[in-house]
Amino acid sequence: MADYSLRCSGSQDIGAEEIHFSALSFDGALNLAKKHLNGRQAVLLEDGRPICSMQMVSETGAWLIGRPPLDNGS
């Protein structure tokens, strides 16, 4: 099981935050991230290493996945 973190951008309703959780796989991490992002952008880290930027872009559950930022996700 890997340790994951989501570094989430802020929105009008929710400020920027970092969420920590464990998951068995990247797919499992995406499923858990879906519950927290609510359309916000985030950087997903696995065991402290940034692995991608992400945003849920539709109500059907489509992800927009990109490269992690060059500044280590901060």
mmCIF file of C-alpha atoms in Angstrom:
data_model
loop_
_atom_site.group_PDB
_atom_site.id
_atom_site.type_symbol
_atom_site.label_atom_id
_atom_site.label_comp_id
_atom_site.label_asym_id
_atom_site.label_seq_id
_atom_site.Cartn_x
_atom_site.Cartn_y
_atom_site.Cartn_z
ATOM 1 C CA MET A 1 0.000 0.000 0.000
ATOM 2 C CA ALA A 2 1.391 3.401 -0.967
ATOM 3 C CA ASP A 3 0.958 6.744 0.777
ATOM 4 C CA TYR A 4 -0.601 9.434 -1.421
ATOM 5 C CA SER A 5 -1.157 13.164 -1.021
ATOM 6 C CA LEU A 6 -3.322 15.557 -2.989
ATOM 7 C CA ARG A 7 -2.175 19.177 -3.062
ATOM 8 C CA CYS A 8 -5.433 20.855 -4.013
ATOM 9 C CA SER A 9 -5.898 24.337 -5.391
ATOM 10 C CA GLY A 10 -8.360 26.631 -3.694
ATOM 11 C CA SER A 11 -11.820 27.540 -4.958
ATOM 12 C CA GLN A 12 -14.473 30.054 -3.947
ATOM 13 C CA ASP A 13 -15.921 27.584 -1.440
ATOM 14 C CA ILE A 14 -12.796 25.695 -0.314
ATOM 15 C CA GLY A 15 -9.285 26.989 0.356
ATOM 16 C CA ALA A 16 -6.104 25.255 -0.789
ATOM 17 C CA GLU A 17 -5.399 22.096 1.183
ATOM 18 C CA GLU A 18 -3.312 18.939 1.302
ATOM 19 C CA ILE A 19 -5.087 15.615 1.788
ATOM 20 C CA HIS A 20 -3.245 12.433 2.815
ATOM 21 C CA PHE A 21 -4.463 8.862 2.259
ATOM 22 C CA SER A 22 -3.267 5.335 1.422
ATOM 23 C CA ALA A 23 -4.256 3.240 -1.594
ATOM 24 C CA LEU A 24 -3.251 -0.081 -3.114
ATOM 25 C CA SER A 25 -2.675 1.389 -6.593
ATOM 26 C CA PHE A 26 -2.722 4.529 -8.734
ATOM 27 C CA ASP A 27 -6.251 3.578 -9.826
ATOM 28 C CA GLY A 28 -7.314 3.345 -6.202
ATOM 29 C CA ALA A 29 -5.762 6.757 -5.545
ATOM 30 C CA LEU A 30 -7.777 8.262 -8.422
ATOM 31 C CA ASN A 31 -10.987 6.800 -6.988
ATOM 32 C CA LEU A 32 -10.266 8.323 -3.591
ATOM 33 C CA ALA A 33 -9.216 11.649 -5.153
ATOM 34 C CA LYS A 34 -12.578 11.883 -6.924
ATOM 35 C CA LYS A 35 -14.275 12.274 -3.533
ATOM 36 C CA HIS A 36 -12.088 15.245 -2.562
ATOM 37 C CA LEU A 37 -11.469 17.370 -5.651
ATOM 38 C CA ASN A 38 -14.933 18.622 -6.685
ATOM 39 C CA GLY A 39 -13.575 20.096 -9.938
ATOM 40 C CA ARG A 40 -10.492 21.641 -8.344
ATOM 41 C CA GLN A 41 -7.018 21.123 -9.725
ATOM 42 C CA ALA A 42 -4.502 19.119 -7.700
ATOM 43 C CA VAL A 43 -1.095 17.513 -7.771
ATOM 44 C CA LEU A 44 -1.028 13.830 -6.804
ATOM 45 C CA LEU A 45 2.040 12.635 -4.906
ATOM 46 C CA GLU A 46 2.989 9.008 -4.233
ATOM 47 C CA ASP A 47 5.276 8.463 -1.242
ATOM 48 C CA GLY A 48 6.184 12.173 -1.390
ATOM 49 C CA ARG A 49 7.030 12.233 -5.124
ATOM 50 C CA PRO A 50 4.792 14.223 -7.492
ATOM 51 C CA ILE A 51 3.406 11.885 -10.151
ATOM 52 C CA CYS A 52 0.830 14.014 -11.986
ATOM 53 C CA SER A 53 -1.361 17.067 -12.044
ATOM 54 C CA MET A 54 -5.045 16.328 -12.303
ATOM 55 C CA GLN A 55 -8.544 17.736 -12.509
ATOM 56 C CA MET A 56 -11.947 16.088 -12.770
ATOM 57 C CA VAL A 57 -13.398 17.687 -15.891
ATOM 58 C CA SER A 58 -16.863 16.195 -16.201
ATOM 59 C CA GLU A 59 -19.681 14.870 -14.091
ATOM 60 C CA THR A 60 -19.169 11.459 -15.701
ATOM 61 C CA GLY A 61 -15.780 11.053 -14.044
ATOM 62 C CA ALA A 62 -13.321 11.974 -16.814
ATOM 63 C CA TRP A 63 -9.870 13.012 -15.570
ATOM 64 C CA LEU A 64 -7.551 15.539 -17.180
ATOM 65 C CA ILE A 65 -4.117 14.190 -16.245
ATOM 66 C CA GLY A 66 -0.891 16.069 -16.911
ATOM 67 C CA ARG A 67 2.746 16.189 -15.948
ATOM 68 C CA PRO A 68 3.568 17.105 -12.383
ATOM 69 C CA PRO A 69 4.764 20.680 -11.900
ATOM 70 C CA LEU A 70 8.513 21.245 -11.962
ATOM 71 C CA ASP A 71 8.474 22.771 -8.481
ATOM 72 C CA ASN A 72 7.805 19.429 -6.701
ATOM 73 C CA GLY A 73 4.048 20.011 -6.553
ATOM 74 C CA SER A 74 4.065 22.918 -4.129
#
